[in-house]
PDB file of C-alpha atoms in Angstrom:
ATOM      1  CA  UNK A   1     -67.547   9.333 -15.961  1.00  0.00           C
ATOM      2  CA  UNK A   2     -70.867   7.546 -15.396  1.00  0.00           C
ATOM      3  CA  UNK A   3     -70.580   4.958 -12.653  1.00  0.00           C
ATOM      4  CA  UNK A   4     -71.919   2.088 -14.755  1.00  0.00           C
ATOM      5  CA  UNK A   5     -68.779   2.242 -16.888  1.00  0.00           C
ATOM      6  CA  UNK A   6     -66.725   1.449 -13.818  1.00  0.00           C
ATOM      7  CA  UNK A   7     -68.990  -1.377 -12.697  1.00  0.00           C
ATOM      8  CA  UNK A   8     -68.922  -3.072 -16.083  1.00  0.00           C
ATOM      9  CA  UNK A   9     -65.137  -2.871 -16.171  1.00  0.00           C
ATOM     10  CA  UNK A  10     -64.911  -4.244 -12.648  1.00  0.00           C
ATOM     11  CA  UNK A  11     -66.988  -7.248 -13.713  1.00  0.00           C
ATOM     12  CA  UNK A  12     -64.541  -8.059 -16.498  1.00  0.00           C
ATOM     13  CA  UNK A  13     -61.588  -7.859 -14.113  1.00  0.00           C
ATOM     14  CA  UNK A  14     -63.224 -10.319 -11.737  1.00  0.00           C
ATOM     15  CA  UNK A  15     -64.966 -12.635 -14.199  1.00  0.00           C
ATOM     16  CA  UNK A  16     -62.536 -13.011 -17.079  1.00  0.00           C
ATOM     17  CA  UNK A  17     -59.328 -13.904 -15.294  1.00  0.00           C
ATOM     18  CA  UNK A  18     -60.260 -17.370 -13.992  1.00  0.00           C
ATOM     19  CA  UNK A  19     -60.674 -18.472 -17.603  1.00  0.00           C
ATOM     20  CA  UNK A  20     -57.185 -17.290 -18.493  1.00  0.00           C
ATOM     21  CA  UNK A  21     -55.287 -19.699 -16.282  1.00  0.00           C
ATOM     22  CA  UNK A  22     -55.890 -22.631 -13.967  1.00  0.00           C
ATOM     23  CA  UNK A  23     -53.995 -21.015 -11.091  1.00  0.00           C
ATOM     24  CA  UNK A  24     -54.485 -17.378 -10.182  1.00  0.00           C
ATOM     25  CA  UNK A  25     -51.355 -15.308 -10.884  1.00  0.00           C
ATOM     26  CA  UNK A  26     -49.921 -13.037  -8.227  1.00  0.00           C
ATOM     27  CA  UNK A  27     -49.904 -10.102 -10.641  1.00  0.00           C
ATOM     28  CA  UNK A  28     -52.254  -9.007 -13.395  1.00  0.00           C
ATOM     29  CA  UNK A  29     -51.034  -7.013 -16.399  1.00  0.00           C
ATOM     30  CA  UNK A  30     -53.604  -4.822 -18.132  1.00  0.00           C
ATOM     31  CA  UNK A  31     -53.098  -3.047 -21.452  1.00  0.00           C
ATOM     32  CA  UNK A  32     -55.737  -0.321 -21.673  1.00  0.00           C
ATOM     33  CA  UNK A  33     -56.654   2.619 -23.854  1.00  0.00           C
ATOM     34  CA  UNK A  34     -55.498   5.935 -22.385  1.00  0.00           C
ATOM     35  CA  UNK A  35     -58.954   7.459 -22.733  1.00  0.00           C
ATOM     36  CA  UNK A  36     -60.193   5.226 -19.894  1.00  0.00           C
ATOM     37  CA  UNK A  37     -57.215   5.826 -17.619  1.00  0.00           C
ATOM     38  CA  UNK A  38     -59.206   7.477 -14.796  1.00  0.00           C
ATOM     39  CA  UNK A  39     -61.749   4.669 -14.461  1.00  0.00           C
ATOM     40  CA  UNK A  40     -59.351   1.776 -14.990  1.00  0.00           C
ATOM     41  CA  UNK A  41     -56.780   3.146 -12.547  1.00  0.00           C
ATOM     42  CA  UNK A  42     -59.488   3.424  -9.884  1.00  0.00           C
ATOM     43  CA  UNK A  43     -60.732  -0.093 -10.610  1.00  0.00           C
ATOM     44  CA  UNK A  44     -57.206  -1.506 -10.558  1.00  0.00           C
ATOM     45  CA  UNK A  45     -56.515  -0.013  -7.142  1.00  0.00           C
ATOM     46  CA  UNK A  46     -59.820  -1.257  -5.747  1.00  0.00           C
ATOM     47  CA  UNK A  47     -59.293  -4.764  -7.123  1.00  0.00           C
ATOM     48  CA  UNK A  48     -55.737  -4.869  -5.760  1.00  0.00           C
ATOM     49  CA  UNK A  49     -56.969  -3.917  -2.283  1.00  0.00           C
ATOM     50  CA  UNK A  50     -59.686  -6.558  -2.227  1.00  0.00           C
ATOM     51  CA  UNK A  51     -57.790  -9.404  -3.904  1.00  0.00           C
ATOM     52  CA  UNK A  52     -54.289  -8.859  -2.565  1.00  0.00           C
ATOM     53  CA  UNK A  53     -52.931  -9.172  -6.104  1.00  0.00           C
ATOM     54  CA  UNK A  54     -50.720  -6.692  -7.923  1.00  0.00           C
ATOM     55  CA  UNK A  55     -52.309  -4.891 -10.877  1.00  0.00           C
ATOM     56  CA  UNK A  56     -49.935  -3.455 -13.500  1.00  0.00           C
ATOM     57  CA  UNK A  57     -51.638  -1.137 -15.990  1.00  0.00           C
ATOM     58  CA  UNK A  58     -50.138   0.216 -19.210  1.00  0.00           C
ATOM     59  CA  UNK A  59     -51.627   3.124 -21.155  1.00  0.00           C
ATOM     60  CA  UNK A  60     -49.160   3.102 -24.048  1.00  0.00           C
ATOM     61  CA  UNK A  61     -50.393   4.072 -27.539  1.00  0.00           C
ATOM     62  CA  UNK A  62     -52.071   1.232 -29.462  1.00  0.00           C
ATOM     63  CA  UNK A  63     -49.069   0.789 -31.761  1.00  0.00           C
ATOM     64  CA  UNK A  64     -46.769   0.199 -28.786  1.00  0.00           C
ATOM     65  CA  UNK A  65     -49.253  -2.217 -27.219  1.00  0.00           C
ATOM     66  CA  UNK A  66     -49.551  -4.113 -30.500  1.00  0.00           C
ATOM     67  CA  UNK A  67     -45.776  -4.496 -30.632  1.00  0.00           C
ATOM     68  CA  UNK A  68     -45.689  -5.745 -27.034  1.00  0.00           C
ATOM     69  CA  UNK A  69     -48.308  -8.413 -27.703  1.00  0.00           C
ATOM     70  CA  UNK A  70     -46.711  -9.483 -30.991  1.00  0.00           C
ATOM     71  CA  UNK A  71     -43.332  -9.841 -29.320  1.00  0.00           C
ATOM     72  CA  UNK A  72     -44.841 -11.914 -26.504  1.00  0.00           C
ATOM     73  CA  UNK A  73     -44.625  -9.367 -23.701  1.00  0.00           C
ATOM     74  CA  UNK A  74     -46.554 -10.198 -20.541  1.00  0.00           C
ATOM     75  CA  UNK A  75     -50.197  -9.187 -20.651  1.00  0.00           C
ATOM     76  CA  UNK A  76     -53.389 -10.671 -19.233  1.00  0.00           C
ATOM     77  CA  UNK A  77     -56.161  -8.274 -20.274  1.00  0.00           C
ATOM     78  CA  UNK A  78     -56.521  -5.866 -23.184  1.00  0.00           C
ATOM     79  CA  UNK A  79     -59.177  -3.123 -23.121  1.00  0.00           C
ATOM     80  CA  UNK A  80     -59.532  -1.266 -26.426  1.00  0.00           C
ATOM     81  CA  UNK A  81     -62.090   0.348 -28.753  1.00  0.00           C
ATOM     82  CA  UNK A  82     -60.197  -1.001 -31.799  1.00  0.00           C
ATOM     83  CA  UNK A  83     -62.427  -3.842 -32.980  1.00  0.00           C
ATOM     84  CA  UNK A  84     -60.288  -4.469 -36.066  1.00  0.00           C
ATOM     85  CA  UNK A  85     -57.262  -5.031 -33.832  1.00  0.00           C
ATOM     86  CA  UNK A  86     -59.187  -7.590 -31.792  1.00  0.00           C
ATOM     87  CA  UNK A  87     -60.069  -9.436 -34.990  1.00  0.00           C
ATOM     88  CA  UNK A  88     -56.365  -9.476 -35.896  1.00  0.00           C
ATOM     89  CA  UNK A  89     -55.510 -10.905 -32.472  1.00  0.00           C
ATOM     90  CA  UNK A  90     -58.050 -13.666 -33.063  1.00  0.00           C
ATOM     91  CA  UNK A  91     -56.401 -14.534 -36.367  1.00  0.00           C
ATOM     92  CA  UNK A  92     -52.982 -14.558 -34.697  1.00  0.00           C
ATOM     93  CA  UNK A  93     -54.187 -16.878 -31.946  1.00  0.00           C
ATOM     94  CA  UNK A  94     -52.976 -14.619 -29.136  1.00  0.00           C
ATOM     95  CA  UNK A  95     -56.287 -14.111 -27.324  1.00  0.00           C
ATOM     96  CA  UNK A  96     -59.020 -16.184 -25.746  1.00  0.00           C
ATOM     97  CA  UNK A  97     -61.704 -15.928 -28.438  1.00  0.00           C
ATOM     98  CA  UNK A  98     -64.465 -16.630 -25.901  1.00  0.00           C
ATOM     99  CA  UNK A  99     -63.461 -13.800 -23.573  1.00  0.00           C
ATOM    100  CA  UNK A 100     -64.364 -10.815 -25.771  1.00  0.00           C
ATOM    101  CA  UNK A 101     -66.801  -8.688 -23.770  1.00  0.00           C
ATOM    102  CA  UNK A 102     -68.166  -5.159 -24.330  1.00  0.00           C
ATOM    103  CA  UNK A 103     -67.379  -3.221 -21.148  1.00  0.00           C
ATOM    104  CA  UNK A 104     -67.971   0.480 -21.755  1.00  0.00           C
ATOM    105  CA  UNK A 105     -69.112   3.091 -24.226  1.00  0.00           C
ATOM    106  CA  UNK A 106     -67.780   6.574 -24.804  1.00  0.00           C
ATOM    107  CA  UNK A 107     -68.761   9.847 -26.467  1.00  0.00           C
ATOM    108  CA  UNK A 108     -66.824  12.193 -28.699  1.00  0.00           C
ATOM    109  CA  UNK A 109     -66.472  15.688 -27.236  1.00  0.00           C
ATOM    110  CA  UNK A 110     -65.755  18.981 -28.970  1.00  0.00           C
ATOM    111  CA  UNK A 111     -63.339  20.849 -26.708  1.00  0.00           C
ATOM    112  CA  UNK A 112     -61.894  24.352 -26.548  1.00  0.00           C
ATOM    113  CA  UNK A 113     -60.118  26.779 -24.210  1.00  0.00           C
ATOM    114  CA  UNK A 114     -61.686  27.452 -20.823  1.00  0.00           C
ATOM    115  CA  UNK A 115     -62.482  31.039 -21.786  1.00  0.00           C
ATOM    116  CA  UNK A 116     -64.089  30.119 -25.125  1.00  0.00           C
ATOM    117  CA  UNK A 117     -67.612  31.400 -25.761  1.00  0.00           C
ATOM    118  CA  UNK A 118     -68.113  29.233 -28.842  1.00  0.00           C
ATOM    119  CA  UNK A 119     -71.403  27.298 -28.859  1.00  0.00           C
ATOM    120  CA  UNK A 120     -72.731  24.473 -31.008  1.00  0.00           C
ATOM    121  CA  UNK A 121     -76.324  23.873 -32.056  1.00  0.00           C
ATOM    122  CA  UNK A 122     -76.085  20.559 -33.885  1.00  0.00           C
ATOM    123  CA  UNK A 123     -79.565  20.963 -35.385  1.00  0.00           C
ATOM    124  CA  UNK A 124     -78.244  23.999 -37.245  1.00  0.00           C
ATOM    125  CA  UNK A 125     -74.971  22.306 -38.206  1.00  0.00           C
ATOM    126  CA  UNK A 126     -71.378  22.821 -37.174  1.00  0.00           C
ATOM    127  CA  UNK A 127     -70.336  26.477 -36.534  1.00  0.00           C
ATOM    128  CA  UNK A 128     -67.590  26.446 -39.143  1.00  0.00           C
ATOM    129  CA  UNK A 129     -67.302  30.203 -39.659  1.00  0.00           C
ATOM    130  CA  UNK A 130     -67.416  30.937 -35.944  1.00  0.00           C
ATOM    131  CA  UNK A 131     -64.690  28.364 -35.276  1.00  0.00           C
ATOM    132  CA  UNK A 132     -62.444  29.795 -37.990  1.00  0.00           C
ATOM    133  CA  UNK A 133     -62.904  33.257 -36.476  1.00  0.00           C
ATOM    134  CA  UNK A 134     -62.127  31.900 -33.009  1.00  0.00           C
ATOM    135  CA  UNK A 135     -58.902  30.452 -34.430  1.00  0.00           C
ATOM    136  CA  UNK A 136     -58.095  33.881 -35.911  1.00  0.00           C
ATOM    137  CA  UNK A 137     -58.031  32.171 -39.306  1.00  0.00           C
ATOM    138  CA  UNK A 138     -54.927  30.193 -38.292  1.00  0.00           C
ATOM    139  CA  UNK A 139     -54.515  26.390 -38.013  1.00  0.00           C
ATOM    140  CA  UNK A 140     -55.659  25.250 -34.588  1.00  0.00           C
ATOM    141  CA  UNK A 141     -58.326  22.549 -34.966  1.00  0.00           C
ATOM    142  CA  UNK A 142     -56.465  19.594 -33.494  1.00  0.00           C
ATOM    143  CA  UNK A 143     -57.335  16.069 -34.578  1.00  0.00           C
ATOM    144  CA  UNK A 144     -55.697  12.925 -33.269  1.00  0.00           C
ATOM    145  CA  UNK A 145     -53.757  11.204 -36.039  1.00  0.00           C
ATOM    146  CA  UNK A 146     -56.297   8.549 -37.124  1.00  0.00           C
ATOM    147  CA  UNK A 147     -53.494   6.009 -37.611  1.00  0.00           C
ATOM    148  CA  UNK A 148     -52.359   6.477 -33.997  1.00  0.00           C
ATOM    149  CA  UNK A 149     -55.355   7.665 -31.963  1.00  0.00           C
ATOM    150  CA  UNK A 150     -58.834   6.130 -32.374  1.00  0.00           C
ATOM    151  CA  UNK A 151     -60.531   9.406 -31.405  1.00  0.00           C
ATOM    152  CA  UNK A 152     -59.035  10.937 -34.528  1.00  0.00           C
ATOM    153  CA  UNK A 153     -60.806   8.415 -36.752  1.00  0.00           C
ATOM    154  CA  UNK A 154     -64.150   9.157 -35.082  1.00  0.00           C
ATOM    155  CA  UNK A 155     -63.562  12.911 -35.415  1.00  0.00           C
ATOM    156  CA  UNK A 156     -62.886  12.557 -39.135  1.00  0.00           C
ATOM    157  CA  UNK A 157     -66.090  10.534 -39.528  1.00  0.00           C
ATOM    158  CA  UNK A 158     -68.121  13.191 -37.749  1.00  0.00           C
ATOM    159  CA  UNK A 159     -66.670  16.070 -39.766  1.00  0.00           C
ATOM    160  CA  UNK A 160     -67.305  14.149 -42.988  1.00  0.00           C
ATOM    161  CA  UNK A 161     -70.905  13.496 -41.956  1.00  0.00           C
ATOM    162  CA  UNK A 162     -71.310  17.219 -41.234  1.00  0.00           C
ATOM    163  CA  UNK A 163     -69.915  17.998 -44.692  1.00  0.00           C
ATOM    164  CA  UNK A 164     -67.377  20.498 -43.317  1.00  0.00           C
ATOM    165  CA  UNK A 165     -64.100  18.643 -43.937  1.00  0.00           C
ATOM    166  CA  UNK A 166     -63.147  20.671 -47.007  1.00  0.00           C
ATOM    167  CA  UNK A 167     -63.808  24.006 -45.270  1.00  0.00           C
ATOM    168  CA  UNK A 168     -61.888  23.072 -42.112  1.00  0.00           C
ATOM    169  CA  UNK A 169     -59.017  21.121 -43.660  1.00  0.00           C
ATOM    170  CA  UNK A 170     -56.711  24.199 -43.935  1.00  0.00           C
ATOM    171  CA  UNK A 171     -57.116  24.757 -40.176  1.00  0.00           C
ATOM    172  CA  UNK A 172     -56.532  21.179 -39.001  1.00  0.00           C
ATOM    173  CA  UNK A 173     -53.492  20.065 -37.030  1.00  0.00           C
ATOM    174  CA  UNK A 174     -52.783  16.369 -36.501  1.00  0.00           C
ATOM    175  CA  UNK A 175     -51.319  15.237 -33.177  1.00  0.00           C
ATOM    176  CA  UNK A 176     -49.566  11.986 -32.287  1.00  0.00           C
ATOM    177  CA  UNK A 177     -50.747  11.830 -28.670  1.00  0.00           C
ATOM    178  CA  UNK A 178     -53.259  13.370 -26.291  1.00  0.00           C
ATOM    179  CA  UNK A 179     -50.666  15.544 -24.543  1.00  0.00           C
ATOM    180  CA  UNK A 180     -49.923  17.300 -27.842  1.00  0.00           C
ATOM    181  CA  UNK A 181     -53.636  17.807 -28.403  1.00  0.00           C
ATOM    182  CA  UNK A 182     -54.115  19.340 -24.969  1.00  0.00           C
ATOM    183  CA  UNK A 183     -51.111  21.642 -25.419  1.00  0.00           C
ATOM    184  CA  UNK A 184     -52.602  23.076 -28.601  1.00  0.00           C
ATOM    185  CA  UNK A 185     -55.796  23.922 -26.736  1.00  0.00           C
ATOM    186  CA  UNK A 186     -54.389  25.121 -23.410  1.00  0.00           C
ATOM    187  CA  UNK A 187     -51.316  26.947 -24.732  1.00  0.00           C
ATOM    188  CA  UNK A 188     -52.327  28.016 -28.232  1.00  0.00           C
ATOM    189  CA  UNK A 189     -56.069  28.588 -27.880  1.00  0.00           C
ATOM    190  CA  UNK A 190     -56.980  25.777 -30.235  1.00  0.00           C
ATOM    191  CA  UNK A 191     -59.993  23.475 -30.427  1.00  0.00           C
ATOM    192  CA  UNK A 192     -60.282  19.749 -30.908  1.00  0.00           C
ATOM    193  CA  UNK A 193     -62.089  16.442 -30.557  1.00  0.00           C
ATOM    194  CA  UNK A 194     -61.428  14.075 -27.639  1.00  0.00           C
ATOM    195  CA  UNK A 195     -63.053  11.046 -26.093  1.00  0.00           C
ATOM    196  CA  UNK A 196     -65.244  12.505 -23.360  1.00  0.00           C
ATOM    197  CA  UNK A 197     -63.783  10.221 -20.682  1.00  0.00           C
ATOM    198  CA  UNK A 198     -60.378  11.849 -21.250  1.00  0.00           C
ATOM    199  CA  UNK A 199     -61.527  15.434 -20.602  1.00  0.00           C
ATOM    200  CA  UNK A 200     -64.813  15.389 -18.659  1.00  0.00           C
ATOM    201  CA  UNK A 201     -63.140  16.159 -15.307  1.00  0.00           C
ATOM    202  CA  UNK A 202     -60.392  18.498 -16.511  1.00  0.00           C
ATOM    203  CA  UNK A 203     -60.392  22.138 -15.419  1.00  0.00           C
ATOM    204  CA  UNK A 204     -57.923  23.443 -18.030  1.00  0.00           C
ATOM    205  CA  UNK A 205     -60.216  22.917 -21.033  1.00  0.00           C
ATOM    206  CA  UNK A 206     -63.912  23.414 -21.752  1.00  0.00           C
ATOM    207  CA  UNK A 207     -66.124  20.673 -23.150  1.00  0.00           C
ATOM    208  CA  UNK A 208     -68.203  22.768 -25.530  1.00  0.00           C
ATOM    209  CA  UNK A 209     -70.524  19.986 -26.625  1.00  0.00           C
ATOM    210  CA  UNK A 210     -70.815  16.237 -27.047  1.00  0.00           C
ATOM    211  CA  UNK A 211     -70.946  15.195 -30.687  1.00  0.00           C
ATOM    212  CA  UNK A 212     -74.197  13.439 -31.681  1.00  0.00           C
ATOM    213  CA  UNK A 213     -73.590   9.703 -31.845  1.00  0.00           C
ATOM    214  CA  UNK A 214     -75.415   9.556 -35.168  1.00  0.00           C
ATOM    215  CA  UNK A 215     -72.421  11.260 -36.821  1.00  0.00           C
ATOM    216  CA  UNK A 216     -69.995   8.380 -36.311  1.00  0.00           C
ATOM    217  CA  UNK A 217     -69.737   4.678 -35.483  1.00  0.00           C
ATOM    218  CA  UNK A 218     -70.539   3.737 -31.871  1.00  0.00           C
ATOM    219  CA  UNK A 219     -67.544   4.133 -29.559  1.00  0.00           C
ATOM    220  CA  UNK A 220     -67.498   0.758 -27.828  1.00  0.00           C
ATOM    221  CA  UNK A 221     -64.693  -0.668 -25.682  1.00  0.00           C
ATOM    222  CA  UNK A 222     -64.037  -4.389 -25.459  1.00  0.00           C
ATOM    223  CA  UNK A 223     -62.044  -6.396 -22.940  1.00  0.00           C
ATOM    224  CA  UNK A 224     -60.285  -9.602 -23.985  1.00  0.00           C
ATOM    225  CA  UNK A 225     -58.089 -12.093 -22.176  1.00  0.00           C
ATOM    226  CA  UNK A 226     -54.710 -12.474 -23.842  1.00  0.00           C
ATOM    227  CA  UNK A 227     -53.337 -15.952 -24.399  1.00  0.00           C
ATOM    228  CA  UNK A 228     -50.299 -16.984 -22.378  1.00  0.00           C
ATOM    229  CA  UNK A 229     -49.064 -19.024 -19.436  1.00  0.00           C
TER     230      UNK A 229
END
């Protein structure tokens, strides 16, 4: 992951917390999107070493995080690409409305098995026929369930923009979490769309190509301070 992502996230850890409470807490609870787990885990460890404070990080699915916040579970910082959710938190009065800060961007990656020879030339369009042949004309194009995984919503946007949804729909499989998506690729020879930060350093899959950003909304992460004691 590019280093500037980490530096921007580190700034939000250091700068946002003093506004959340008058006295610094001994522990900080962070609810973060799983797709940034590598960077945020590294930042959390570094911040804990330098500050002497405990950093607790949760990478639960968004639905579980939403339930935690609604039920009043402890949380100091939320980092998410779900802008609509942030707007809902504003309406519910459970976040510091002045703390919302863009902290990182991401890219959508088209991913396949390590041994795959499939290539994509986006100027010529998506290789629909070649992908179907690579799947042996069986379902194996894994998409994150758009209601559960934000990368699934971006993937659907991109496929719609490419005008290939109807052709590929019979071959799509919808997964509830990233582990299921990875299993379909590593164990069944499937293909799929992931946030690049989730797969860029993996050795068990191949990032075939990054999807042009013009095919979907910008993937932007925001950090907010959650309201509480």
